Amino acid sequence: MVGAEGADKSCYSVNHGAGRLLGRKQAIRELDQKAIDQSFNEKDILTNCRQYPKDEAPAAYKDFSEVLRSVTIAGLATEVARLKARFVIKDADKADD
């Protein structure tokens, strides 16, 4: 996204992500690990985790398209490109799972 004329309303600050839909503990309790791992496999997304953390799974976050739409409607920014994940690196430490 790129800032729009109305971006001064937010001091040129736009969210860096979609925001959580589920709290971390709720996501861990409710999301299915096999479904998460399968969704990454189906989309050919590589991770450095044996199992992708449930509290960081896409289903734990708000719908990205809806968040972009709200930022655009608010006049804060406009979408200029959309990227697709090919790999996810959680940290540089050894796998701890």
Tab-separated table of C-alpha atoms in Angstrom:
chain	number	residue	atom	x	y	z
A	1	MET	CA	0.000	0.000	0.000
A	2	VAL	CA	0.999	3.590	-0.492
A	3	GLY	CA	-0.149	6.533	1.603
A	4	ALA	CA	-3.100	8.535	0.296
A	5	GLU	CA	-3.896	12.228	0.805
A	6	GLY	CA	-5.896	11.409	3.935
A	7	ALA	CA	-2.982	9.565	5.548
A	8	ASP	CA	-2.191	12.618	7.678
A	9	LYS	CA	-5.299	11.725	9.746
A	10	SER	CA	-3.334	8.768	11.148
A	11	CYS	CA	0.046	10.581	11.250
A	12	TYR	CA	0.966	8.487	8.186
A	13	SER	CA	0.749	5.309	10.229
A	14	VAL	CA	-0.957	2.338	8.586
A	15	ASN	CA	-1.356	-1.086	10.171
A	16	HIS	CA	1.465	-3.505	9.365
A	17	GLY	CA	-0.802	-6.550	9.368
A	18	ALA	CA	-4.349	-7.754	9.388
A	19	GLY	CA	-4.780	-7.800	13.165
A	20	ARG	CA	-5.802	-10.765	15.253
A	21	LEU	CA	-9.186	-12.417	14.921
A	22	LEU	CA	-8.416	-15.009	17.618
A	23	GLY	CA	-6.293	-14.465	20.698
A	24	ARG	CA	-3.161	-16.609	20.871
A	25	LYS	CA	-4.544	-19.017	23.491
A	26	GLN	CA	-7.892	-19.253	21.683
A	27	ALA	CA	-6.137	-20.062	18.385
A	28	ILE	CA	-4.056	-22.773	20.075
A	29	ARG	CA	-7.213	-24.309	21.574
A	30	GLU	CA	-9.443	-24.059	18.500
A	31	LEU	CA	-7.353	-24.403	15.338
A	32	ASP	CA	-6.474	-27.775	13.857
A	33	GLN	CA	-2.745	-28.358	13.376
A	34	LYS	CA	-3.213	-30.863	10.538
A	35	ALA	CA	-5.440	-28.424	8.629
A	36	ILE	CA	-2.907	-25.614	9.065
A	37	ASP	CA	0.001	-27.737	7.866
A	38	GLN	CA	-2.061	-29.090	4.968
A	39	SER	CA	-3.045	-25.572	3.849
A	40	PHE	CA	0.639	-24.604	3.673
A	41	ASN	CA	1.442	-27.774	1.719
A	42	GLU	CA	-1.432	-27.170	-0.714
A	43	LYS	CA	-0.206	-23.626	-1.387
A	44	ASP	CA	3.409	-24.860	-1.699
A	45	ILE	CA	4.548	-22.539	1.108
A	46	LEU	CA	7.728	-23.613	2.894
A	47	THR	CA	8.402	-22.902	6.572
A	48	ASN	CA	11.282	-23.550	8.903
A	49	CYS	CA	8.900	-25.134	11.424
A	50	ARG	CA	8.020	-28.797	11.727
A	51	GLN	CA	4.523	-27.595	12.609
A	52	TYR	CA	3.457	-24.026	11.894
A	53	PRO	CA	2.494	-22.319	15.182
A	54	LYS	CA	-1.289	-22.400	15.568
A	55	ASP	CA	-1.361	-18.936	17.128
A	56	GLU	CA	0.307	-17.533	13.981
A	57	ALA	CA	-1.849	-19.405	11.454
A	58	PRO	CA	-3.690	-17.331	8.831
A	59	ALA	CA	-7.037	-18.332	10.391
A	60	ALA	CA	-6.007	-16.517	13.604
A	61	TYR	CA	-5.989	-13.198	11.735
A	62	LYS	CA	-8.656	-10.960	10.217
A	63	ASP	CA	-9.478	-11.298	6.533
A	64	PHE	CA	-6.668	-9.481	4.741
A	65	SER	CA	-8.813	-8.227	1.852
A	66	GLU	CA	-11.300	-6.710	4.286
A	67	VAL	CA	-8.519	-4.934	6.187
A	68	LEU	CA	-7.129	-3.492	2.939
A	69	ARG	CA	-10.620	-2.358	1.977
A	70	SER	CA	-11.131	-0.562	5.293
A	71	VAL	CA	-7.779	1.248	5.014
A	72	THR	CA	-8.687	2.318	1.475
A	73	ILE	CA	-12.190	3.473	2.472
A	74	ALA	CA	-10.698	5.476	5.357
A	75	GLY	CA	-8.558	7.301	2.794
A	76	LEU	CA	-5.310	6.295	4.483
A	77	ALA	CA	-3.675	4.316	1.672
A	78	THR	CA	-4.257	2.539	-1.621
A	79	GLU	CA	-3.157	-0.904	-2.685
A	80	VAL	CA	-0.387	-0.961	-5.282
A	81	ALA	CA	0.684	-4.620	-5.201
A	82	ARG	CA	-0.264	-7.929	-3.628
A	83	LEU	CA	2.357	-10.553	-2.862
A	84	LYS	CA	1.910	-14.253	-2.190
A	85	ALA	CA	3.925	-16.054	0.446
A	86	ARG	CA	6.442	-18.604	-0.809
A	87	PHE	CA	8.180	-19.247	2.501
A	88	VAL	CA	7.842	-18.248	6.149
A	89	ILE	CA	10.760	-17.956	8.553
A	90	LYS	CA	9.726	-17.620	12.185
A	91	ASP	CA	13.203	-16.962	13.663
A	92	ALA	CA	16.856	-17.855	13.240
A	93	ASP	CA	17.036	-20.235	16.217
A	94	LYS	CA	16.985	-24.009	15.988
A	95	ALA	CA	13.529	-25.518	15.637
A	96	ASP	CA	12.029	-25.745	19.115
A	97	ASP	CA	9.041	-27.860	18.281
